Coordinates of C-alpha atoms in Angstrom, one line a residue:
Chain A
M8 CA -19.3 -3.2 -28.1
E9 CA -23.0 -2.1 -28.6
Q10 CA -23.6 -2.9 -24.9
D11 CA -20.7 -0.6 -24.0
L12 CA -22.1 2.2 -26.1
E13 CA -25.5 1.8 -24.6
R14 CA -24.2 1.7 -21.1
W15 CA -22.0 4.7 -21.8
K16 CA -25.0 6.7 -23.1
R17 CA -27.1 5.9 -20.1
F18 CA -24.2 7.0 -17.9
K19 CA -23.9 10.3 -19.9
H20 CA -27.6 10.9 -19.3
G21 CA -26.9 10.8 -15.6
D22 CA -28.3 7.4 -14.9
P23 CA -26.8 6.6 -11.5
A24 CA -27.4 2.8 -11.9
A25 CA -25.4 2.8 -15.1
F26 CA -22.6 4.7 -13.5
E27 CA -22.5 2.4 -10.5
D28 CA -22.5 -0.6 -12.9
M29 CA -19.6 0.8 -14.8
I30 CA -17.6 1.4 -11.6
R31 CA -18.3 -2.1 -10.4
G32 CA -17.5 -3.6 -13.7
E33 CA -14.3 -1.7 -14.4
F34 CA -12.7 -1.1 -11.0
R35 CA -10.8 -4.3 -10.6
A36 CA -9.3 -4.1 -14.1
L37 CA -8.2 -0.5 -13.5
F38 CA -6.8 -1.3 -10.2
E39 CA -4.9 -4.3 -11.6
Y40 CA -3.5 -2.2 -14.4
G41 CA -2.7 0.7 -12.1
S42 CA -0.9 -1.5 -9.6
R43 CA 1.7 -2.3 -12.3
F44 CA 2.6 1.4 -12.1
I45 CA 2.3 2.2 -8.4
H46 CA 2.3 0.2 -5.3
D47 CA 0.7 2.6 -2.9
R48 CA -2.9 1.2 -2.9
D49 CA -4.3 4.3 -1.3
A50 CA -2.8 6.5 -3.9
L51 CA -4.1 4.2 -6.6
N52 CA -7.6 4.2 -5.1
D53 CA -7.5 8.0 -5.0
C54 CA -6.5 8.1 -8.7
I55 CA -9.4 5.8 -9.7
H56 CA -11.8 7.7 -7.4
D57 CA -10.7 11.0 -9.0
L58 CA -11.1 9.5 -12.5
F59 CA -14.7 8.4 -11.9
A60 CA -15.6 11.6 -10.1
S61 CA -14.3 13.7 -12.9
L62 CA -16.1 11.5 -15.5
W63 CA -19.3 12.1 -13.6
D64 CA -18.7 15.8 -13.5
R65 CA -17.9 16.0 -17.2
R66 CA -20.4 13.4 -18.4
R67 CA -22.4 15.8 -20.5
F68 CA -19.4 16.8 -22.4
L69 CA -17.8 13.4 -23.1
A70 CA -17.7 11.9 -26.5
D71 CA -19.4 8.6 -27.1
T72 CA -17.3 5.4 -26.8
D73 CA -18.2 1.8 -27.5
R74 CA -15.1 0.5 -25.8
I75 CA -15.3 1.6 -22.2
R76 CA -12.3 -0.3 -20.8
P77 CA -9.6 1.0 -23.1
Y78 CA -11.0 4.5 -22.7
L79 CA -10.8 4.2 -18.9
I80 CA -7.3 2.6 -19.0
K81 CA -6.0 5.4 -21.1
S82 CA -7.5 8.1 -18.8
L83 CA -6.1 6.3 -15.8
R84 CA -2.7 6.0 -17.4
N85 CA -2.6 9.8 -18.0
R86 CA -3.6 10.4 -14.4
L87 CA -1.1 8.0 -13.0
L88 CA 1.7 9.5 -15.1
K89 CA 0.9 13.0 -13.8
E90 CA 0.6 11.6 -10.3
I91 CA 4.0 10.0 -10.6
E92 CA 5.6 13.2 -11.8
R93 CA 4.0 15.0 -8.9
R94 CA 4.9 12.6 -6.2
H95 CA 8.4 11.2 -6.3
A96 CA 7.5 8.8 -3.6
L97 CA 5.6 6.8 -6.2
T98 CA 7.3 4.0 -8.0
T99 CA 6.9 3.2 -11.7
F100 CA 6.9 0.1 -13.8
E101 CA 10.7 0.2 -13.5
T102 CA 10.7 -0.9 -9.9
W103 CA 7.8 -3.4 -10.1
H104 CA 10.1 -6.3 -9.9
E105 CA 12.0 -5.1 -6.8
N106 CA 8.9 -4.4 -4.9
A107 CA 7.3 -7.6 -5.9
N108 CA 10.4 -9.4 -4.5
A109 CA 10.1 -7.6 -1.2
E110 CA 6.6 -9.0 -0.9
E111 CA 7.8 -12.4 -1.9
D112 CA 10.1 -12.7 1.1
T113 CA 7.1 -13.4 3.3
E114 CA 5.3 -15.3 0.6
T115 CA 8.1 -17.7 -0.1
R116 CA 8.2 -18.8 3.5
L117 CA 4.8 -20.1 3.0
I118 CA 5.6 -22.1 -0.1
S119 CA 6.3 -25.7 0.8
S120 CA 7.5 -26.8 -2.5
E121 CA 11.1 -25.7 -3.1
S122 CA 10.8 -26.0 -6.9
E123 CA 7.8 -23.7 -6.9
A124 CA 9.9 -21.0 -5.2
R125 CA 12.7 -21.5 -7.6
R126 CA 10.4 -21.3 -10.5
K127 CA 9.1 -17.9 -9.2
Q128 CA 12.6 -16.6 -8.7
R129 CA 13.6 -17.6 -12.2
I130 CA 10.6 -16.1 -13.9
G131 CA 11.2 -13.0 -11.9
T132 CA 14.7 -12.8 -13.4
V133 CA 13.3 -13.3 -16.9
L134 CA 10.6 -10.6 -16.5
H135 CA 13.1 -8.3 -15.1
T136 CA 15.0 -8.3 -18.3
L137 CA 11.9 -6.8 -20.1
T138 CA 11.6 -3.1 -20.1
P139 CA 8.8 -1.4 -18.3
R140 CA 7.1 -0.6 -21.6
Q141 CA 7.4 -4.2 -22.7
R142 CA 5.8 -5.4 -19.6
E143 CA 3.1 -2.9 -19.9
I144 CA 2.3 -4.0 -23.4
I145 CA 2.2 -7.6 -22.4
H146 CA -0.2 -6.8 -19.7
L147 CA -2.5 -4.8 -22.0
K148 CA -2.4 -7.4 -24.7
F149 CA -2.7 -10.7 -22.8
F150 CA -4.3 -9.7 -19.5
E151 CA -6.6 -7.0 -20.7
D152 CA -7.2 -8.5 -24.1
L153 CA -6.9 -5.2 -25.9
S154 CA -6.5 -5.2 -29.6
H155 CA -3.4 -3.7 -31.3
E156 CA -5.5 -0.7 -32.2
Q157 CA -6.7 -0.1 -28.7
I158 CA -3.2 -0.5 -27.3
A159 CA -2.0 2.0 -29.8
E160 CA -4.5 4.5 -28.5
V161 CA -3.7 3.9 -24.9
L162 CA 0.1 4.2 -25.3
E163 CA -0.3 6.9 -28.0
I164 CA 1.9 5.2 -30.5
S165 CA 1.2 3.9 -34.0
R166 CA -0.2 0.4 -34.7
P167 CA 2.9 -0.9 -36.4
A168 CA 4.8 0.3 -33.3
V169 CA 2.6 -1.7 -31.1
A170 CA 3.1 -4.9 -33.2
N171 CA 6.8 -4.2 -33.2
L172 CA 7.0 -3.6 -29.4
L173 CA 5.0 -6.7 -28.7
S174 CA 6.9 -9.1 -30.9
Q175 CA 10.1 -7.6 -29.5
A176 CA 8.9 -8.2 -26.0
L177 CA 7.9 -11.8 -26.7
R178 CA 11.1 -12.6 -28.5
L179 CA 13.1 -11.3 -25.7
F180 CA 11.1 -13.2 -23.2
R181 CA 11.5 -16.4 -25.1
A182 CA 15.2 -16.0 -25.6
K183 CA 15.9 -15.2 -22.0
W184 CA 13.6 -18.0 -20.9
Q185 CA 15.5 -20.6 -22.9
T186 CA 18.9 -19.6 -21.8
I187 CA 18.0 -19.5 -18.1
L188 CA 16.0 -22.7 -17.8
P189 CA 17.1 -25.4 -20.2
S190 CA 16.6 -28.4 -18.1
F191 CA 13.8 -27.4 -15.8
L192 CA 10.9 -27.6 -18.1
F193 CA 11.3 -31.3 -18.6
A194 CA 10.9 -31.9 -15.0
L195 CA 7.6 -29.9 -14.9
L196 CA 6.0 -31.5 -17.9
Y197 CA 6.4 -35.1 -16.9
Chain B
M8 CA -0.3 -42.3 -34.0
M9 CA -3.2 -39.9 -33.7
I10 CA -5.7 -42.7 -34.1
Q11 CA -4.1 -44.7 -31.4
A12 CA -4.1 -41.8 -29.0
F13 CA -7.7 -41.1 -29.5
A14 CA -8.9 -44.7 -29.3
D15 CA -9.3 -44.5 -25.6
Y16 CA -11.8 -41.7 -25.7
P17 CA -15.5 -41.6 -26.3
P18 CA -16.4 -40.7 -29.9
S19 CA -18.0 -37.4 -29.2
K20 CA -14.9 -36.1 -27.5
R21 CA -12.8 -37.5 -30.2
T22 CA -14.4 -35.5 -33.0
K23 CA -14.2 -32.3 -31.1
W24 CA -10.6 -33.0 -30.3
C25 CA -9.6 -33.8 -33.9
F26 CA -10.8 -30.4 -34.9
N27 CA -9.1 -28.7 -32.1
M28 CA -5.9 -30.6 -32.6
K29 CA -5.4 -29.4 -36.1
Y30 CA -6.0 -25.9 -34.9
Y31 CA -3.5 -26.0 -32.0
K32 CA -0.8 -27.4 -34.2
D33 CA -0.1 -23.9 -35.5
Y34 CA -0.4 -22.2 -32.2
D35 CA 2.4 -19.9 -31.2
L36 CA 3.2 -18.3 -27.9
E37 CA 0.8 -15.4 -28.5
D38 CA -2.0 -17.7 -29.4
F39 CA -1.6 -19.7 -26.2
L40 CA -1.4 -16.6 -24.1
Q41 CA -4.7 -15.4 -25.6
D42 CA -6.6 -18.7 -25.4
D43 CA -9.1 -18.5 -22.6
S44 CA -9.3 -22.2 -22.2
F45 CA -5.6 -22.5 -22.0
R46 CA -5.5 -19.8 -19.4
S47 CA -8.1 -21.3 -17.1
W48 CA -6.3 -24.6 -17.4
V49 CA -3.1 -23.0 -16.3
S50 CA -4.8 -21.3 -13.4
G51 CA -6.3 -24.6 -12.4
T52 CA -9.8 -23.4 -12.7
A53 CA -10.9 -25.7 -15.5
D54 CA -10.5 -29.4 -15.1
A55 CA -12.6 -30.2 -18.1
T56 CA -9.9 -29.2 -20.6
A57 CA -7.0 -30.5 -18.7
D58 CA -7.0 -33.8 -20.7
L59 CA -7.0 -31.8 -23.9
W60 CA -3.9 -29.8 -23.1
E61 CA -2.0 -32.7 -21.8
E62 CA -2.9 -34.6 -25.0
I63 CA -1.6 -31.7 -27.1
V64 CA 1.7 -31.8 -25.2
R65 CA 1.9 -35.5 -26.1
L66 CA 1.0 -35.2 -29.7
Y67 CA 3.0 -32.1 -30.5
P68 CA 6.2 -32.3 -28.5
D69 CA 7.5 -29.2 -30.3
K70 CA 4.7 -27.2 -28.6
K71 CA 6.0 -28.2 -25.2
V72 CA 8.4 -25.4 -24.7
I73 CA 6.0 -22.7 -26.0
M74 CA 3.3 -24.0 -23.7
Q75 CA 5.6 -24.0 -20.8
Q76 CA 6.6 -20.4 -21.5
A77 CA 3.0 -19.3 -21.8
R78 CA 2.2 -21.1 -18.6
E79 CA 4.9 -19.5 -16.6
L80 CA 4.2 -16.1 -18.0
I81 CA 0.5 -16.4 -17.0
L82 CA 1.3 -17.7 -13.6
T83 CA 3.8 -15.0 -12.9
W84 CA 1.4 -12.3 -13.9
Q85 CA -1.2 -13.8 -11.7
E86 CA 1.1 -14.0 -8.8
H87 CA 1.8 -10.3 -9.2
S88 CA -1.8 -9.4 -9.5
A89 CA -3.3 -6.9 -7.1
I90 CA -6.1 -8.6 -5.2
V91 CA -9.1 -6.4 -4.6
T92 CA -11.4 -8.0 -2.1
D93 CA -15.2 -7.7 -2.5
Q94 CA -15.2 -5.5 0.6
Q95 CA -12.5 -3.2 -0.7
L96 CA -14.3 -3.0 -4.0
E97 CA -17.5 -2.1 -2.2
D98 CA -15.8 0.6 -0.1
Q99 CA -14.3 2.2 -3.1
V100 CA -17.5 2.1 -5.1
Q101 CA -19.4 3.7 -2.2
R102 CA -16.7 6.3 -1.9
I103 CA -16.9 7.3 -5.5
L104 CA -20.7 7.4 -5.4
H105 CA -20.6 9.4 -2.2
T106 CA -18.5 12.0 -3.9
T107 CA -20.5 12.2 -7.1
Q108 CA -23.8 12.3 -5.3
A109 CA -22.7 15.1 -3.0
A110 CA -21.8 17.0 -6.2
T111 CA -25.2 16.2 -7.8
E112 CA -27.2 17.4 -4.8
E113 CA -28.1 21.1 -4.9
P114 CA -26.8 22.8 -1.8
G115 CA -29.4 23.1 0.9
Q116 CA -31.9 21.0 -1.0
R117 CA -33.5 18.5 1.4
L118 CA -34.4 15.2 0.1
A119 CA -38.1 14.3 0.0
W120 CA -39.0 11.4 2.1
R121 CA -40.6 9.5 -0.8
N122 CA -37.9 10.5 -3.2
W123 CA -35.5 7.8 -2.1
L124 CA -34.9 6.3 -5.6
S125 CA -33.0 9.4 -6.7
V126 CA -30.8 9.2 -3.6
A127 CA -28.8 6.1 -3.7
A128 CA -27.4 7.0 -0.3
M129 CA -30.6 5.8 1.4
V130 CA -31.8 2.4 2.2
T131 CA -35.3 1.2 2.7
L132 CA -35.9 -1.6 5.1
L133 CA -39.0 -3.1 6.4
V134 CA -39.0 -5.5 9.2
A135 CA -42.2 -7.3 10.0
L136 CA -42.3 -9.5 13.0
G137 CA -44.9 -12.1 13.7
G138 CA -47.0 -11.8 16.9
A139 CA -46.0 -15.2 18.1
F140 CA -42.4 -14.1 18.2
F141 CA -43.3 -11.1 20.2
W142 CA -45.0 -13.2 22.8
K143 CA -42.1 -15.6 22.9
S144 CA -39.4 -13.0 23.3
E145 CA -41.4 -11.3 26.0
Q146 CA -41.6 -14.5 27.9
Q147 CA -37.9 -15.1 27.5
A148 CA -37.0 -11.6 28.6
G149 CA -39.4 -11.6 31.4
K150 CA -40.2 -8.0 30.7
P151 CA -42.2 -6.5 27.9
G152 CA -40.2 -5.3 25.1
G153 CA -36.9 -5.6 26.9
Q154 CA -35.4 -8.2 24.6
V155 CA -35.3 -7.8 20.9
A156 CA -33.9 -10.6 18.7
Y157 CA -30.4 -9.9 19.8
M158 CA -28.9 -7.5 22.2
P159 CA -25.2 -6.5 22.4
E160 CA -23.2 -7.8 25.3
A161 CA -21.8 -4.3 25.9
T162 CA -23.5 -2.3 28.6
A163 CA -23.4 0.8 26.4
A164 CA -26.4 3.0 27.0
M165 CA -29.2 2.0 24.7
K166 CA -32.0 4.0 23.4
E167 CA -35.3 2.2 22.7
V168 CA -38.2 3.6 20.9
V169 CA -41.6 1.9 20.9
N170 CA -44.5 3.0 18.7
T171 CA -47.6 2.7 20.9
S172 CA -49.6 4.9 18.5
A173 CA -51.8 3.6 15.7
R174 CA -49.8 5.4 13.0
Q175 CA -46.3 5.3 11.5
M176 CA -43.7 7.0 13.6
R177 CA -40.7 8.8 12.2
I178 CA -37.4 8.7 14.0
G179 CA -34.1 10.2 13.1
L180 CA -31.0 8.2 14.0
P181 CA -27.9 10.0 15.1
D182 CA -26.1 9.3 11.8
G183 CA -28.9 11.0 9.8
S184 CA -30.6 7.8 8.8
R185 CA -34.4 7.9 9.2
V186 CA -36.7 5.2 10.4
S187 CA -40.4 4.9 9.9
L188 CA -41.6 2.6 12.6
A189 CA -44.9 0.8 12.2
P190 CA -47.4 0.6 15.1
K191 CA -46.2 -1.8 17.8
G192 CA -42.7 -1.7 16.3
R193 CA -39.7 -1.5 18.5
I194 CA -36.2 -0.4 17.7
S195 CA -33.1 0.1 19.8
Y196 CA -29.6 1.3 19.2
A197 CA -26.7 2.6 21.2
N198 CA -26.6 6.3 22.2
D199 CA -23.1 6.3 20.9
F200 CA -24.4 5.2 17.5
I201 CA -21.2 4.6 15.7
N202 CA -19.4 1.9 17.6
H203 CA -16.3 0.0 16.6
K204 CA -16.9 1.2 13.0
K205 CA -20.4 -0.2 12.9
R206 CA -23.9 1.2 13.1
E207 CA -26.1 -1.4 14.7
V208 CA -29.9 -1.5 15.0
Y209 CA -31.9 -4.2 16.8
L210 CA -35.5 -4.5 16.0
S211 CA -38.8 -6.2 16.2
G212 CA -42.0 -5.3 14.6
E213 CA -42.1 -3.5 11.4
A214 CA -40.0 -0.6 10.2
F215 CA -38.8 1.3 7.1
F216 CA -35.2 2.5 7.2
D217 CA -33.7 5.2 5.0
V218 CA -30.0 4.7 5.8
T219 CA -27.4 7.3 5.2
K220 CA -24.5 5.9 3.1
D221 CA -21.3 5.6 5.0
P222 CA -19.0 2.9 3.8
Q223 CA -16.5 3.4 6.6
N224 CA -19.2 2.5 9.1
P225 CA -21.5 -0.2 7.7
F226 CA -25.1 -0.5 8.9
F227 CA -26.3 -3.8 10.5
V228 CA -29.8 -4.9 11.2
Y229 CA -30.3 -7.7 13.7
A230 CA -33.6 -9.5 13.5
N231 CA -34.5 -12.9 15.0
G232 CA -31.2 -14.5 14.6
L233 CA -30.4 -13.1 11.1
V234 CA -27.9 -10.3 10.5
T235 CA -28.5 -8.1 7.4
R236 CA -25.6 -6.0 6.3
V237 CA -26.4 -3.0 4.3
L238 CA -24.1 -2.3 1.4
G239 CA -26.0 0.7 0.1
T240 CA -29.2 -0.5 -1.3
S241 CA -32.9 -0.9 -0.8
F242 CA -34.5 -4.1 0.5
L243 CA -37.2 -5.6 2.6
V244 CA -37.0 -7.8 5.7
K245 CA -40.0 -9.7 7.0
T246 CA -39.7 -11.9 10.1
S247 CA -42.1 -14.4 11.6
D248 CA -41.5 -16.7 14.5
T249 CA -40.1 -19.3 12.1
N250 CA -38.6 -17.4 9.2
V251 CA -36.9 -14.2 8.3
E252 CA -37.3 -13.1 4.7
V253 CA -35.0 -10.6 3.0
Q254 CA -35.9 -9.3 -0.4
V255 CA -33.6 -7.1 -2.4
H256 CA -35.0 -4.3 -4.5
S257 CA -31.8 -2.6 -5.7
G258 CA -28.1 -2.8 -5.0
R259 CA -26.7 -5.5 -2.8
V260 CA -27.3 -6.9 0.6
S261 CA -25.5 -9.6 2.5
V262 CA -27.1 -11.8 5.1
L263 CA -25.6 -14.1 7.7
P264 CA -26.9 -16.2 10.6
L265 CA -26.2 -14.4 13.8
K266 CA -24.4 -17.4 15.3
D267 CA -21.7 -17.2 12.6
I268 CA -20.9 -13.5 12.9
E269 CA -18.2 -14.2 15.6
H270 CA -16.6 -16.9 13.5
P271 CA -14.9 -15.5 10.4
S272 CA -14.3 -19.0 9.2
E273 CA -18.0 -19.5 9.0
R274 CA -18.4 -16.6 6.7
S275 CA -19.0 -19.1 3.9
N276 CA -22.6 -19.1 5.2
E277 CA -22.9 -15.4 4.2
L278 CA -25.1 -14.9 1.2
L279 CA -24.9 -12.0 -1.1
L280 CA -28.3 -11.0 -2.6
T281 CA -28.8 -9.1 -5.8
P282 CA -32.0 -7.4 -6.9
N283 CA -35.1 -9.6 -7.1
Q284 CA -33.4 -12.3 -5.1
Q285 CA -34.7 -13.3 -1.7
A286 CA -33.2 -15.1 1.2
V287 CA -35.3 -17.2 3.5
F288 CA -33.7 -17.8 6.9
S289 CA -35.1 -20.7 8.9
V290 CA -34.8 -19.7 12.6
K291 CA -35.1 -23.3 13.8
D292 CA -32.4 -24.8 11.5
N293 CA -30.2 -21.7 11.2
V294 CA -30.1 -22.1 7.5
I295 CA -30.4 -19.5 4.7
S296 CA -31.7 -20.4 1.3
K297 CA -31.7 -18.3 -1.8
T298 CA -34.6 -17.9 -4.1
I299 CA -36.4 -15.3 -6.2
T300 CA -39.1 -12.9 -5.0
N301 CA -42.7 -13.7 -5.8
M302 CA -43.1 -10.6 -7.9
P303 CA -39.7 -9.5 -9.4
L304 CA -39.6 -5.9 -10.4
E305 CA -38.2 -4.5 -13.6
L306 CA -34.8 -3.1 -12.6
I307 CA -34.4 -1.3 -15.9
K308 CA -37.0 -0.5 -18.5
P309 CA -36.9 -2.8 -21.6
D310 CA -35.7 -1.1 -24.8
A311 CA -38.3 1.5 -25.7
E312 CA -38.9 0.5 -29.3
A313 CA -38.5 -3.3 -29.1
G314 CA -39.8 -3.9 -25.6
F315 CA -40.6 -7.5 -25.0
V316 CA -41.8 -8.1 -28.6
F317 CA -39.9 -10.8 -30.3
E318 CA -40.5 -11.8 -34.0
N319 CA -39.0 -15.2 -34.5
Q320 CA -36.0 -14.5 -32.4
P321 CA -33.7 -17.2 -31.0
V322 CA -34.5 -18.0 -27.3
S323 CA -31.1 -16.9 -26.3
K324 CA -32.1 -13.4 -27.2
V325 CA -35.4 -13.6 -25.3
F326 CA -33.7 -15.0 -22.2
S327 CA -31.0 -12.4 -22.2
A328 CA -33.6 -9.6 -22.5
L329 CA -35.3 -11.0 -19.4
E330 CA -32.1 -11.4 -17.5
K331 CA -31.2 -7.8 -18.2
V332 CA -34.5 -6.3 -17.2
Y333 CA -35.0 -8.4 -14.0
G334 CA -31.4 -9.1 -13.1
I335 CA -32.2 -12.7 -12.5
P336 CA -29.8 -15.3 -14.0
I337 CA -31.5 -17.7 -16.4
V338 CA -29.7 -21.0 -16.9
Y339 CA -30.4 -23.2 -19.9
D340 CA -28.6 -25.6 -22.2
A341 CA -27.7 -23.4 -25.2
A342 CA -26.7 -26.3 -27.3
V343 CA -30.0 -28.2 -26.8
M344 CA -32.1 -25.0 -27.4
E345 CA -30.1 -23.8 -30.3
Q346 CA -32.9 -24.4 -32.8
C347 CA -35.6 -22.8 -30.6
S348 CA -37.0 -19.5 -31.8
L349 CA -39.9 -17.6 -30.6
R350 CA -42.6 -15.2 -31.8
V351 CA -44.0 -13.6 -28.7
E352 CA -45.3 -10.3 -27.5
L353 CA -44.9 -9.5 -23.9
S354 CA -45.5 -6.3 -22.0
N355 CA -46.5 -5.8 -18.4
E356 CA -47.1 -9.3 -17.3
P357 CA -45.3 -10.3 -14.1
F358 CA -41.9 -12.0 -14.5
F359 CA -43.2 -15.5 -13.8
T360 CA -46.2 -15.1 -16.2
K361 CA -43.7 -14.1 -18.9
L362 CA -41.7 -17.2 -18.1
D363 CA -44.9 -19.3 -18.2
I364 CA -45.8 -18.0 -21.6
I365 CA -42.3 -18.5 -23.0
T366 CA -41.8 -22.0 -21.7
Q367 CA -45.3 -23.1 -22.7
T368 CA -44.8 -21.9 -26.2
L369 CA -41.6 -23.8 -26.4
G370 CA -42.8 -26.9 -24.6
A371 CA -40.2 -26.4 -22.0
A372 CA -40.3 -26.2 -18.2
Y373 CA -38.6 -24.1 -15.6
R374 CA -37.8 -24.2 -11.9
V375 CA -36.2 -21.8 -9.5
S376 CA -33.0 -22.9 -7.8
D377 CA -30.6 -21.0 -5.8
G378 CA -31.8 -17.6 -6.9
Q379 CA -31.7 -18.6 -10.6
V380 CA -34.2 -19.8 -13.1
V381 CA -33.3 -23.1 -14.6
I382 CA -35.0 -24.0 -17.9
S383 CA -35.3 -27.6 -19.0
S384 CA -36.1 -28.4 -22.6
E385 CA -35.7 -31.2 -25.1
G386 CA -34.9 -28.8 -27.9
C387 CA -36.9 -27.7 -30.9
R388 CA -37.2 -29.0 -34.4

């Protein structure tokens, strides 16, 4: 946290190395997160580019933060939502699954193990039953390791709402998982 | 049952596991998902803990379902993850920096030749070539200066510049990059400078390059069998008849033996260098090894108030301060050196002198391996 604050301050003072470090350190996580919203890689690159460019322009006026990543994710989220509104061509979390499946057609051909392909398909079905918001919160919680507090800030909802949404998402995931694959797991574990 | 299960394992492992086991007994889905060690096991990146997780499945059958759920969720997420390659990352970073630097520059302001540090879009490169190599290449080529280390097969019109004067010669390349060529230095490049999305320069002798940043058209320097790819940075290349040395001052540079450039599968020989690291390329063996420059530079200033003054601080703090300032990884056994603390005042000594002082105080030793400093110590009482 302290490191973040120090890095952020150096960036605000116009230290180009600190800025470059920050881009290098955060780009992949932002891209990863953003790609759950939109699939157009160029558009996503543009959004991240604009985000950093605008940060640099406004650096003197920015408030201090000791948590750079949640701050950037939130800023990117706002940008992406605007971009999605503006461009109807872009997809949202809603269609993540469908698009992923289209990619999988070529992917699955490469998979030699049939059970592996089946496993993917099944999991895809389970995830599809989650709402876009539930998938987003799972991503932020378990794949970005954000705290409930940070998620609350990113999604602009209250902390209890985060806890609620998260437990709902996991409960739903478990329930679906159990009804769809009762016998399969024994095969995998032994 | 627990005792039976553990009987097969060495005692040290056993104690650790007993502690962990108790802990995992109450794990729920959320805990598994957030456990780094569990996640790396699932992704197949950590073999060391595999036994542990399999043991947990055996001991707590009721955790099996949860673990399987966590496993599948993690795998699914990873399958859907958007891969950003190093090259793509680099391109995007350069693109952002290009935009912000253009905005920072005052319109019409020309950049001072010496002021390169403030302009990340420039690259400094020095190539020094041993006289012996000169002699050899002239023999091979059969005409003076005709053959540099590597010439393109293409018959594209080449421009060659030779510095016959006794002073540095400044040359502007078509892309805006500038070269300061030392006496007897030679450089050649295609008249059509940007070719197949590459900017390529062949050289012998000694030269400084200030390279204009252009991520779409990377800049390559060919010297005596070694290819240096510029990723927006400053570095030094020295060649002799037997070796080529590349030292990185800031940013990143990648080097590759020339013979491998046509074989993408051989790209594993490509070495990425970070500041204060140095690659030594042996011309004879076609092998690159990575080490540290003789006189590493401070990449960032140490904290103003604290500096390198440590009052009874744990060594981990001292090492991480060094790592930060010089950008050189320091590897040590944290468990063995846990008890080691240090009272030491350092200031402007060179990096290796600092290391000498620290290791001598601790009764430890160090060596340099693969661009890292490896500390060996028997611990402190």
